[in-house]
Amino acid sequence: MSKKEIFKLFEPELVREAVVESFKKLTPRTQIANPVMFLCWLGAILTTGIFVASVMGFSNEPAAFAGWTAVWLWFTVLFANFAEALAEGRARAQAAALKGLSKSTIAHKAVNAAEALAHVRELRPDIATEDVESTTLRKGDVVVVRAGDVIPGDGEVVAGIASVDESAVTGESAPVIRESGGDFSSVTGGTTVLSDWIIVKIECDPGESFIEKMIQMVEGAERRRTPNEKALAILLTALTIIFLLVTATLLPFSVLAKEIGDQGTIIGYTVLAGLLVCLIPTTIGGLLSAIGVAGMSRLMAANVIARSGRAVEAAGDVDVLLLDKTGTITFGNRSADAFKAAPGVDKNELIECALLSSFSDDTPEGKSIVKLAQKLLEKDAEGVTLPAGAAAIPFTAQTRMSGVNLPDGREIRKGSPDAIAHYAEARGFKVAQELRREVDAVAARGSTPLLVSENGRPLGVIELKDIVKPGIKEQFAALRRMGIKTVMITGDNRLTAAAIASEAGVDDFIAEATPESKLAAIRRFQKEGHLVAMTGDGTNDAPALAQADVAVAMNSGTNAAKEAANMVDLDSSPTKLMDVVKIGKQMLMTRGSLTTFSLANDIAKYFAILPAAFAGVYPGLAVLNIMGLTSPVSALLSAVIFNALIIVCLIPLALKGVRYRAESASMLLKRNLLIYGLGGVIVPFVGIKAIDMILTALGLV
């Protein structure tokens, strides 16, 4: 970890806040939530009482030993509180800027929302509006947002197109385009329109906006622990109870040994309290909560908001990724590249029908078809317009085609080859073999073929080109080494899907995907025992997102998708799903590594301090004091000090996380056992011996 990264972890303002919170967390109600640290807290109180009693002459135990033990036990509790408070402070600091976005602004509300929506295609930015406070807007209200205005609430663009500054939410300075139709119609309250205008239908009531929900999640009174974290807490509690019983029996045994054999000395309460804190797993117990908070904080740093810690943890266990082809595996800007006419069909007739069928298509593909058709028709394009009375036929996932019905009776459709083939057959036409071969040739090149028909008669093929992102194959190979299966989802036909899948290096693909097939695929994988992650942005993705174990919705997507998902990507980057999985695995690796280190530490401490600490009770143990610790008092005090300091040393690792490597689970286990297992055994011997030497040199023992 670089000095710059450490500085970010320990920013003065965050440290000051964490120090104050550390003392606030000393209340019994807070401490009892963590049984391990609760015992340490009780030990600190006990030794403090013994110190006061010794000073006042009410106890025979050495006052200095009791005092120093009490000081370091309090430090142990405070350091654990500090780790959790620092993690929580970092998360709050990351979300602090969002508070400004939730402030009230002036909204230009349509006087009659129902009438405005009924004539959405005729809407203009100068429709009748009234100025109201944004906090008074309700779901269903319609607002006009012009250049320079702040978008007053979360909603969907129903008309217009504008450049929007979302830097306050995403951190990206480059503006984005938001327009009606397609996958980029969702807008977030608090962002600013830079140019042009849009008309927005508000999709949430006051207090339910995306930003307000994020603030509530970050500043909630209590972070819910994940199942994995709860299971580890149960293990730590069990170990704590065992060592509590072991420690409790040492006092009567020492009394019995003194009475029967007149050997050794009776163990004091200070020794018992210090010994218990050293034996129980205080290291991981003190850092466990901080690791969980830091995991969600790292997600937030990546501009992903998790609705729960359970989602972050599940991301670390995911072994199947469902990835959209468009925008994730390919650049997503599919554009029309060529028109291939069917035998006996004039190419200009095909181009004109493709143009007419795409006038009402707001998708990037539809707009690219219009642009290419107008370019190829040149002057003839001036006479091609959508006549009055024409009825646009929108694309649906079920029909997989769109088009237009013209007043003269012509029905023009464009869509997937299978859908148009069925449409043509229902009207007495068949797709010619030459045209089918052309469709297969386009698909084999990795492009997307669309068929165009007029009154059911196939006219030809539109070729949409899509380019696989460079380096994506290497990313999938790294995921494969981690034991994660990648599945590409696309609405393309099987030939196109197979070509793209082969080029990208995914393990499997789902072609001609519908909302039902996505949902069925997730359920099938889950039934086989897999944990599934997917990403989506449309309303038709909502059922599958709700079913997936880890569901990442795009912030630019629909509100239905964001409500169904358990994570939201503020950057609206489809590839962010892979980063989410890596962060989840890093959190689990961090927890596992620190648990390994903590348990190895405890084992080493047993062999380091028990012989020295109990030589006075059982003189025969002196031969096992291989470290040559000065005395039982110095041995125990050195262990208590080491126990407190090691928590401080591990705070940066708990917050930053263990370095992530794209390796298999077995390789990660071997690496962690070598570094954190062996390191956890060696460090206590070195640390306790060094502290013992310092205490002896200073004459404190």
XYZ file of C-alpha atoms in Angstrom:
701
model
C 0.000 0.000 0.000
C 1.417 3.373 -1.038
C 1.844 6.350 1.260
C -0.816 8.171 -0.767
C -3.355 5.394 -0.149
C -2.574 5.303 3.585
C -3.023 9.082 3.741
C -6.464 8.730 2.166
C -7.418 6.122 4.753
C -6.305 8.334 7.636
C -7.451 11.789 6.548
C -7.253 14.104 9.606
C -10.952 15.003 9.567
C -12.024 11.345 9.366
C -9.560 10.371 12.104
C -10.821 13.082 14.459
C -14.412 11.994 13.897
C -13.469 8.328 14.385
C -11.654 9.064 17.662
C -14.753 10.776 19.053
C -16.965 7.907 17.857
C -14.576 5.401 19.486
C -15.385 6.809 22.910
C -19.105 7.057 22.133
C -19.116 3.334 21.301
C -17.931 2.430 24.840
C -21.536 2.149 26.013
C -22.668 -1.334 27.188
C -25.446 -1.400 24.594
C -22.949 -0.992 21.764
C -20.287 -3.329 23.161
C -22.607 -6.236 23.902
C -23.352 -6.531 20.169
C -19.826 -7.936 19.781
C -19.313 -10.684 22.422
C -15.550 -10.851 21.851
C -14.967 -7.163 22.425
C -17.592 -7.110 25.172
C -15.408 -9.485 27.223
C -12.409 -7.284 26.527
C -14.467 -4.284 27.696
C -15.406 -6.146 30.913
C -11.737 -7.060 31.416
C -10.760 -3.401 31.112
C -13.342 -2.434 33.725
C -12.199 -5.253 36.055
C -8.496 -4.384 35.848
C -9.288 -0.689 36.295
C -11.158 -1.579 39.479
C -8.255 -3.737 40.689
C -5.817 -0.883 40.021
C -7.940 1.549 42.059
C -8.325 -1.022 44.848
C -4.551 -1.685 44.907
C -3.746 2.025 45.110
C -6.197 2.403 48.001
C -4.783 -0.657 49.765
C -7.806 -2.904 49.300
C -6.024 -5.398 47.020
C -2.720 -7.261 47.205
C -2.195 -7.317 43.420
C 0.611 -5.087 42.048
C -0.890 -1.686 41.264
C 1.498 -0.946 38.374
C 0.785 -4.260 36.654
C -2.967 -3.820 37.072
C -2.780 -0.208 35.863
C -0.775 -0.933 32.720
C -2.957 -3.936 31.913
C -6.083 -1.790 32.280
C -4.626 0.922 30.025
C -3.851 -1.509 27.214
C -7.149 -3.338 27.517
C -8.932 0.004 27.131
C -6.737 0.723 24.120
C -7.716 -2.648 22.648
C -11.417 -1.777 22.909
C -10.878 1.749 21.611
C -8.782 0.570 18.655
C -11.537 -1.865 17.662
C -14.105 0.928 17.956
C -11.805 3.192 15.966
C -11.577 0.684 13.096
C -15.358 0.440 12.805
C -15.864 4.194 13.232
C -13.247 4.983 10.573
C -14.915 2.606 8.101
C -18.318 4.160 8.791
C -16.844 7.652 8.513
C -15.348 6.902 5.105
C -18.712 5.653 3.843
C -20.484 8.752 5.148
C -17.859 11.016 3.603
C -18.315 9.372 0.209
C -22.066 10.025 0.351
C -21.898 13.501 1.927
C -21.900 15.222 -1.464
C -25.234 13.574 -2.250
C -26.969 15.596 0.465
C -26.662 18.732 -1.610
C -28.465 17.013 -4.472
C -31.550 16.356 -2.360
C -32.135 20.040 -1.604
C -35.322 21.646 -2.823
C -35.237 23.333 -6.236
C -37.790 25.111 -8.400
C -39.628 22.782 -10.793
C -41.603 23.818 -13.888
C -44.607 21.560 -13.436
C -47.122 21.001 -16.243
C -50.492 22.451 -15.270
C -52.322 19.431 -16.692
C -50.149 16.292 -16.594
C -52.790 13.981 -18.099
C -53.359 16.238 -21.105
C -49.611 16.697 -21.587
C -48.981 12.913 -21.622
C -51.918 12.306 -23.958
C -50.294 14.523 -26.586
C -46.684 13.608 -25.848
C -45.542 13.799 -29.487
C -46.781 17.373 -29.804
C -45.217 18.559 -26.533
C -43.001 21.605 -26.608
C -40.936 23.213 -23.824
C -43.356 26.147 -23.788
C -46.380 24.159 -22.580
C -48.355 25.667 -19.724
C -46.414 25.231 -16.480
C -46.377 26.526 -12.941
C -43.322 26.950 -10.699
C -43.415 24.756 -7.580
C -40.941 23.457 -5.009
C -39.413 20.155 -6.097
C -40.272 18.660 -2.697
C -43.981 18.982 -3.555
C -43.756 16.857 -6.716
C -45.579 13.538 -6.698
C -45.371 10.409 -8.765
C -47.057 11.030 -12.114
C -46.363 14.776 -12.270
C -44.871 16.109 -15.507
C -42.136 18.775 -15.505
C -40.282 20.739 -18.165
C -36.515 21.044 -17.677
C -34.595 23.508 -19.838
C -30.893 24.240 -20.264
C -29.394 25.338 -16.951
C -32.188 23.834 -14.843
C -31.660 21.182 -12.178
C -33.775 18.082 -12.742
C -36.171 18.207 -9.768
C -36.744 14.490 -9.268
C -36.188 10.952 -10.534
C -38.196 10.193 -13.632
C -38.467 9.125 -17.264
C -37.957 11.405 -20.260
C -41.222 11.388 -22.244
C -40.241 13.985 -24.834
C -37.166 15.870 -25.997
C -33.456 15.222 -25.892
C -30.827 16.973 -23.761
C -27.236 16.874 -22.631
C -27.165 16.230 -18.874
C -24.378 16.794 -16.349
C -24.465 13.827 -13.941
C -21.052 14.499 -12.385
C -22.580 15.200 -8.967
C -23.846 11.609 -8.894
C -21.363 9.640 -10.994
C -18.220 11.745 -10.630
C -17.765 11.706 -14.421
C -17.282 15.163 -15.904
C -18.397 14.211 -19.417
C -22.088 14.993 -20.022
C -24.484 12.262 -21.141
C -27.424 12.287 -23.529
C -30.880 11.608 -22.128
C -33.814 11.206 -24.516
C -37.210 9.600 -24.787
C -37.276 5.978 -25.893
C -34.434 3.475 -25.750
C -32.336 2.593 -22.704
C -31.260 6.112 -21.748
C -34.538 7.738 -20.803
C -34.103 7.665 -17.017
C -32.924 10.811 -15.221
C -31.852 11.350 -11.605
C -32.969 14.274 -9.477
C -30.202 16.766 -8.677
C -28.462 16.462 -12.052
C -28.322 19.448 -14.412
C -29.494 19.905 -18.006
C -26.728 21.578 -20.011
C -28.411 22.048 -23.378
C -31.777 21.710 -25.119
C -34.829 20.582 -23.123
C -36.647 17.511 -21.916
C -40.066 16.771 -20.471
C -39.898 14.391 -17.536
C -42.557 12.259 -15.892
C -41.760 12.031 -12.157
C -41.552 8.407 -10.955
C -41.317 8.750 -7.166
C -42.920 10.552 -4.249
C -41.008 12.870 -1.837
C -38.542 10.937 0.312
C -38.373 8.024 -2.129
C -35.904 9.365 -4.677
C -32.807 7.377 -5.511
C -30.471 9.901 -3.856
C -32.574 10.070 -0.693
C -32.575 6.277 -0.454
C -28.792 6.244 -0.803
C -28.393 8.767 2.000
C -30.710 6.723 4.224
C -28.712 3.553 3.537
C -25.391 5.199 4.314
C -26.543 7.076 7.401
C -28.783 4.320 8.766
C -28.608 3.732 12.501
C -27.315 0.197 12.108
C -25.685 -1.793 9.326
C -27.263 -5.221 8.992
C -24.724 -8.024 9.139
C -24.497 -10.524 6.302
C -25.076 -14.305 6.791
C -21.379 -15.051 6.313
C -20.481 -12.410 8.868
C -23.063 -13.800 11.288
C -21.657 -17.320 10.876
C -18.148 -16.083 11.625
C -19.459 -14.153 14.633
C -21.012 -17.381 15.959
C -17.663 -19.170 15.573
C -15.842 -16.373 17.383
C -18.455 -16.403 20.140
C -18.033 -20.175 20.555
C -14.243 -19.812 20.822
C -14.710 -16.995 23.310
C -16.972 -19.129 25.519
C -14.481 -22.004 25.419
C -11.572 -19.809 26.491
C -13.728 -18.098 29.088
C -14.360 -21.498 30.675
C -10.669 -22.419 30.406
C -9.597 -19.172 32.065
C -12.226 -19.488 34.791
C -10.840 -22.902 35.834
C -7.262 -21.645 36.210
C -7.950 -19.814 39.489
C -9.355 -22.830 41.396
C -6.598 -25.054 39.948
C -3.898 -22.682 41.176
C -5.539 -22.544 44.617
C -5.716 -26.355 44.710
C -2.073 -26.701 43.659
C -1.024 -24.293 46.417
C -3.024 -26.100 49.104
C -2.082 -29.667 48.108
C 1.519 -29.363 47.001
C 2.414 -25.973 48.374
C 3.824 -25.149 44.941
C 3.639 -21.962 42.913
C 1.471 -18.941 43.509
C -2.222 -18.239 43.236
C -3.179 -16.567 39.931
C -4.466 -13.017 40.347
C -7.530 -11.531 38.690
C -5.416 -9.147 36.613
C -3.525 -12.073 35.108
C -6.784 -13.872 34.360
C -8.323 -10.808 32.673
C -5.237 -10.165 30.552
C -4.883 -13.835 29.694
C -8.527 -14.103 28.584
C -8.195 -11.125 26.250
C -5.042 -12.627 24.748
C -6.650 -16.061 24.263
C -9.942 -15.011 22.672
C -9.896 -13.940 18.966
C -9.864 -10.201 19.640
C -8.015 -9.326 16.407
C -10.687 -10.486 13.979
C -13.425 -9.709 16.514
C -12.326 -6.076 16.588
C -12.053 -5.773 12.800
C -15.004 -7.888 11.629
C -17.541 -5.066 11.450
C -15.034 -2.696 9.844
C -14.375 -5.211 7.053
C -18.081 -5.373 6.204
C -18.538 -1.602 6.216
C -15.378 -1.134 4.143
C -16.645 -3.634 1.546
C -19.729 -1.513 0.904
C -17.542 1.587 0.978
C -15.283 0.163 -1.760
C -18.365 -0.482 -3.869
C -19.446 3.117 -3.363
C -15.980 4.271 -4.408
C -16.587 2.354 -7.644
C -19.855 4.306 -8.029
C -22.021 1.295 -7.201
C -24.631 1.569 -4.466
C -25.488 -1.685 -2.703
C -28.879 -1.872 -1.050
C -27.570 -4.391 1.517
C -24.403 -6.028 2.776
C -25.939 -9.369 1.765
C -25.645 -8.331 -1.896
C -21.944 -7.473 -1.495
C -21.262 -10.817 0.143
C -23.231 -12.716 -2.502
C -21.106 -11.006 -5.166
C -18.067 -12.703 -3.699
C -19.666 -16.148 -4.057
C -21.040 -15.679 -7.581
C -20.022 -18.391 -10.043
C -22.258 -17.552 -13.027
C -22.338 -14.152 -14.757
C -25.143 -13.291 -17.187
C -23.885 -10.458 -19.378
C -25.714 -8.463 -22.014
C -23.921 -8.532 -25.333
C -24.677 -4.937 -26.277
C -22.598 -2.449 -24.314
C -20.854 -5.108 -22.230
C -19.168 -7.469 -24.645
C -19.550 -5.211 -27.661
C -19.415 -1.431 -27.836
C -23.178 -1.335 -28.096
C -23.348 1.267 -30.830
C -24.744 -1.099 -33.457
C -25.302 0.841 -36.619
C -26.649 0.063 -40.063
C -23.821 -0.814 -42.440
C -25.494 -2.219 -45.570
C -28.791 -3.138 -47.240
C -29.048 -6.477 -49.119
C -32.118 -6.733 -51.357
C -33.948 -10.019 -51.912
C -34.008 -11.537 -55.418
C -36.329 -9.530 -57.665
C -36.550 -6.571 -55.275
C -35.204 -3.145 -56.195
C -32.621 -2.019 -53.635
C -34.116 1.480 -53.427
C -37.488 -0.077 -52.590
C -35.839 -1.945 -49.689
C -34.065 1.211 -48.482
C -37.262 3.286 -48.681
C -39.268 0.728 -46.683
C -36.449 0.420 -44.114
C -36.509 4.209 -43.802
C -40.286 4.360 -43.343
C -40.222 1.575 -40.721
C -37.519 3.393 -38.729
C -38.863 6.965 -38.595
C -40.604 6.222 -35.274
C -37.803 4.011 -33.936
C -36.034 5.982 -31.179
C -33.332 3.353 -30.611
C -29.745 4.024 -31.768
C -30.139 1.210 -34.322
C -33.307 2.755 -35.726
C -31.706 6.166 -35.998
C -28.660 4.672 -37.753
C -30.954 3.014 -40.320
C -32.606 6.361 -41.041
C -29.231 8.061 -41.394
C -27.791 5.433 -43.751
C -30.983 5.226 -45.824
C -31.113 9.000 -46.304
C -27.456 8.995 -47.320
C -27.950 6.245 -49.910
C -31.175 7.693 -51.314
C -29.594 11.156 -51.519
C -32.059 13.519 -53.271
C -34.789 10.889 -53.347
C -34.853 10.956 -49.514
C -36.526 14.387 -49.578
C -39.710 12.807 -50.858
C -39.712 10.034 -48.252
C -41.599 11.167 -45.171
C -43.977 9.513 -42.755
C -47.466 10.533 -43.978
C -50.151 11.872 -41.682
C -52.223 9.129 -40.155
C -49.385 6.600 -40.154
C -49.450 4.290 -37.107
C -46.103 3.351 -35.601
C -45.747 -0.253 -34.421
C -43.303 -0.304 -31.473
C -40.791 -3.069 -30.903
C -41.566 -5.572 -28.153
C -39.511 -8.409 -26.741
C -42.315 -10.829 -27.633
C -42.817 -9.867 -31.309
C -39.151 -8.911 -31.864
C -40.106 -6.539 -34.683
C -41.357 -3.000 -35.240
C -42.624 -0.958 -38.129
C -45.413 1.243 -39.412
C -48.917 0.934 -40.856
C -49.459 3.506 -43.615
C -52.802 5.105 -44.562
C -52.615 3.525 -48.038
C -52.835 0.054 -46.451
C -49.169 -0.870 -46.578
C -47.780 -2.668 -43.511
C -44.017 -2.376 -43.258
C -42.117 -4.375 -40.669
C -38.466 -4.867 -39.725
C -37.140 -7.282 -37.111
C -35.359 -10.516 -36.402
C -35.262 -12.988 -39.307
C -37.331 -15.612 -37.475
C -39.992 -13.104 -36.432
C -40.324 -11.665 -39.954
C -40.335 -15.192 -41.441
C -43.285 -16.178 -39.243
C -44.988 -12.864 -40.024
C -44.488 -13.470 -43.765
C -45.717 -17.076 -43.626
C -48.881 -15.967 -41.857
C -49.572 -13.776 -44.923
C -48.734 -16.375 -47.537
C -45.100 -15.479 -48.245
C -41.850 -17.363 -47.766
C -38.313 -16.133 -47.285
C -36.298 -17.038 -50.376
C -33.351 -19.392 -49.915
C -30.978 -16.747 -51.318
C -32.212 -14.330 -48.668
C -31.827 -16.940 -45.922
C -28.247 -17.543 -47.037
C -27.594 -13.810 -46.885
C -29.022 -13.709 -43.353
C -26.715 -16.566 -42.344
C -23.712 -14.848 -43.946
C -24.397 -11.604 -42.058
C -24.812 -13.519 -38.782
C -21.658 -15.564 -39.412
C -19.680 -12.305 -39.647
C -20.860 -11.414 -36.151
C -23.198 -8.718 -37.416
C -26.917 -8.562 -36.694
C -29.313 -9.207 -39.595
C -32.755 -7.568 -39.704
C -35.335 -8.522 -42.286
C -37.653 -5.959 -43.853
C -41.077 -6.842 -45.257
C -43.947 -5.021 -46.937
C -47.395 -6.529 -46.442
C -45.641 -9.750 -45.501
C -43.367 -9.874 -48.601
C -39.680 -10.098 -47.548
C -37.727 -7.291 -49.215
C -34.189 -7.817 -47.930
C -31.678 -7.635 -45.079
C -30.301 -4.761 -43.032
C -26.827 -5.501 -41.651
C -26.094 -3.979 -38.220
C -22.444 -4.090 -37.281
C -21.255 -4.465 -33.704
C -17.638 -4.576 -32.516
C -16.309 -6.716 -29.656
C -14.463 -4.626 -27.065
C -10.684 -5.083 -27.044
C -9.357 -6.959 -24.003
C -12.744 -8.456 -23.114
C -11.526 -11.975 -23.978
C -8.696 -11.670 -21.440
C -11.184 -10.530 -18.779
C -13.342 -13.578 -19.388
C -10.262 -15.818 -19.208
C -9.432 -14.318 -15.801
C -12.992 -14.967 -14.617
C -12.721 -18.546 -15.848
C -9.565 -19.052 -13.776
C -11.592 -17.913 -10.767
C -14.170 -20.619 -11.490
C -16.804 -18.185 -12.839
C -18.879 -19.155 -15.860
C -19.766 -16.351 -18.270
C -23.021 -16.442 -20.237
C -23.778 -13.872 -22.932
C -27.405 -12.750 -23.334
C -28.524 -11.321 -26.651
C -31.645 -10.861 -28.719
C -29.669 -11.825 -31.833
C -30.193 -15.105 -33.642
C -28.049 -18.121 -32.782
C -25.563 -17.665 -35.635
C -24.797 -14.061 -34.692
C -24.694 -14.957 -31.006
C -22.337 -17.877 -31.659
C -19.971 -15.700 -33.710
C -19.798 -12.976 -31.056
C -19.515 -15.549 -28.242
C -16.611 -17.257 -29.978
C -14.797 -13.982 -30.614
C -15.348 -12.731 -27.058
C -14.467 -16.044 -25.388
C -17.587 -16.481 -23.251
C -18.463 -19.946 -21.954
C -22.071 -20.000 -23.165
C -24.734 -17.791 -24.679
C -28.494 -17.310 -24.735
C -29.716 -16.180 -28.169
C -33.035 -14.545 -29.087
C -33.462 -13.753 -25.398
C -36.825 -12.691 -24.016
C -37.699 -11.662 -20.434
C -39.077 -15.177 -19.927
C -35.940 -16.927 -21.223
C -33.687 -14.772 -19.021
C -35.759 -15.598 -15.961
C -35.842 -19.297 -16.858
C -32.058 -19.375 -17.335
C -31.416 -17.814 -13.924
C -33.775 -20.240 -12.221
C -32.111 -23.166 -13.994
C -28.643 -22.124 -12.838
C -29.882 -21.534 -9.286
C -31.571 -24.939 -9.223
C -28.192 -26.447 -10.109
C -26.696 -24.756 -7.036
C -25.074 -21.746 -8.678
C -25.107 -18.146 -7.481
C -26.049 -15.926 -10.414
C -25.263 -12.287 -11.156
C -26.671 -10.213 -13.979
C -27.036 -6.633 -15.102
C -29.921 -4.862 -16.777
C -31.494 -1.501 -17.471
C -34.919 -2.039 -18.972
C -38.343 -2.735 -17.535
C -38.271 -6.109 -19.280
C -35.122 -6.946 -17.286
C -36.894 -6.413 -13.945
C -38.171 -10.018 -13.452
C -34.716 -11.499 -14.063
C -33.020 -8.853 -11.893
C -35.397 -9.640 -9.046
C -34.557 -13.363 -9.354
C -30.752 -13.000 -9.606
C -28.623 -13.316 -6.461
C -26.655 -10.220 -7.470
C -28.526 -7.795 -9.698
C -26.883 -4.573 -10.910
C -29.203 -2.021 -12.513
C -27.963 0.857 -14.615
C -28.661 4.301 -13.180
C -29.665 5.370 -16.691
C -32.164 2.518 -16.861
C -35.804 2.447 -15.912
C -37.021 2.833 -12.355
C -38.540 -0.647 -12.540
C -35.080 -2.123 -13.136
C -33.544 -0.103 -10.294
C -36.275 -1.191 -7.885
C -35.839 -4.862 -8.808
C -32.038 -4.839 -8.445
C -30.042 -4.975 -5.208
C -27.276 -2.745 -6.609
C -27.308 0.349 -8.804
C -24.380 1.419 -10.981
C -24.201 5.217 -11.038
C -21.910 5.150 -14.079
C -24.372 2.985 -16.039
C -21.471 0.894 -17.309
C -22.555 -2.658 -18.236
C -19.038 -3.969 -17.576
C -19.282 -2.822 -13.930
C -20.775 -6.219 -13.030
C -17.315 -7.754 -13.290
C -15.914 -5.098 -10.953
C -18.734 -5.796 -8.474
C -17.828 -9.493 -8.408
C -14.165 -8.667 -7.858
C -14.987 -6.305 -4.973
C -17.241 -8.945 -3.399
C -14.524 -11.565 -3.653
C -11.999 -9.106 -2.239
C -14.220 -8.550 0.804
C -14.501 -12.306 1.429
C -10.751 -12.713 0.869
C -10.059 -9.917 3.350
C -12.306 -11.463 5.981
C -10.809 -14.915 5.416
C -7.218 -13.653 5.429
C -7.634 -11.652 8.641
C -9.464 -14.560 10.293
C -6.575 -16.861 9.359
C -4.074 -14.329 10.676
C -6.042 -13.840 13.907
C -6.361 -17.563 14.677
C -2.701 -18.167 13.812
C -1.837 -15.242 16.104
C -3.767 -16.813 18.958
C -2.058 -20.181 18.534
C 1.348 -18.505 18.533
C 0.456 -16.476 21.635
C -0.426 -19.650 23.517
C 3.065 -21.034 22.998
C 4.702 -17.661 23.542
C 3.145 -16.550 26.813
C 1.630 -19.561 28.595
C 4.979 -21.107 29.674
C 6.256 -17.780 30.977
C 2.974 -16.644 32.492
C 2.335 -19.854 34.424
C 5.867 -20.790 35.447
C 5.040 -19.365 38.869
C 2.027 -21.661 39.239
C 3.498 -24.692 37.488
C 7.325 -24.366 37.715
C 7.803 -27.220 35.257
C 6.547 -25.001 32.433
C 9.675 -22.839 32.684
C 11.559 -25.182 30.330
C 9.074 -24.307 27.558
C 9.860 -20.581 27.799
C 11.890 -20.769 24.575
C 11.561 -17.015 23.975
C 13.270 -16.225 27.247
C 10.667 -13.685 28.381
C 11.821 -11.813 31.477
C 9.027 -12.740 33.867
C 5.386 -13.851 33.985
C 4.371 -10.194 34.432
C 6.373 -8.995 31.410
C 5.157 -11.955 29.325
C 1.510 -11.214 29.953
C 1.813 -7.434 29.657
C 3.799 -7.800 26.404
C 1.059 -10.017 24.993
C -1.666 -7.558 26.017
C 0.208 -4.650 24.388
C 0.854 -6.695 21.228
C -2.810 -7.669 21.127
C -3.834 -3.985 21.067
C -1.196 -2.796 18.608
C -1.842 -5.537 16.051
C -5.418 -4.256 15.623
C -4.061 -0.801 14.747
C -1.589 -2.305 12.274
C -4.349 -4.249 10.515
C -6.837 -1.360 10.183
C -5.440 -0.231 6.766
C -5.681 -3.807 5.475
C -9.253 -4.186 6.751
C -10.322 -0.930 5.088
C -8.339 -1.217 1.874
C -8.838 -4.961 1.453
C -6.489 -7.777 0.576
C -4.963 -7.415 -2.873
C -7.235 -9.090 -5.422
C -5.829 -11.721 -7.771
C -7.715 -13.522 -10.532
C -6.848 -17.042 -9.330
C -8.695 -20.207 -8.481
C -10.026 -20.783 -4.967
C -7.353 -23.408 -4.238
C -4.537 -21.050 -5.279
C -5.988 -18.239 -3.182
C -6.247 -20.581 -0.186
C -2.616 -21.688 -0.532
C -1.429 -18.095 -0.871
C -3.409 -16.872 2.131
C -2.291 -19.773 4.319
C 1.312 -19.036 3.423
C 1.125 -15.269 3.944
C -1.460 -14.853 6.695
C -1.263 -18.288 8.308
C 2.513 -18.578 8.547
C 2.846 -14.816 9.044
C 0.289 -14.967 11.838
C 2.408 -17.566 13.636
C 5.734 -15.738 13.257
C 4.668 -12.133 13.975
C 3.552 -12.712 17.625
C 6.855 -14.345 18.576
C 8.802 -11.404 17.157
C 6.390 -8.732 18.428
C 5.961 -10.056 21.971
C 9.704 -10.593 22.395
C 10.459 -7.051 21.157
C 7.884 -5.517 23.521
C 9.251 -7.614 26.416
C 12.756 -6.296 25.740
C 11.489 -2.691 25.636
C 9.540 -3.069 28.894
C 12.565 -4.628 30.574
C 14.903 -1.908 29.299
C 12.534 0.778 30.576
C 12.282 -0.943 33.948
C 8.494 -1.154 33.757
C 8.400 -4.849 34.781
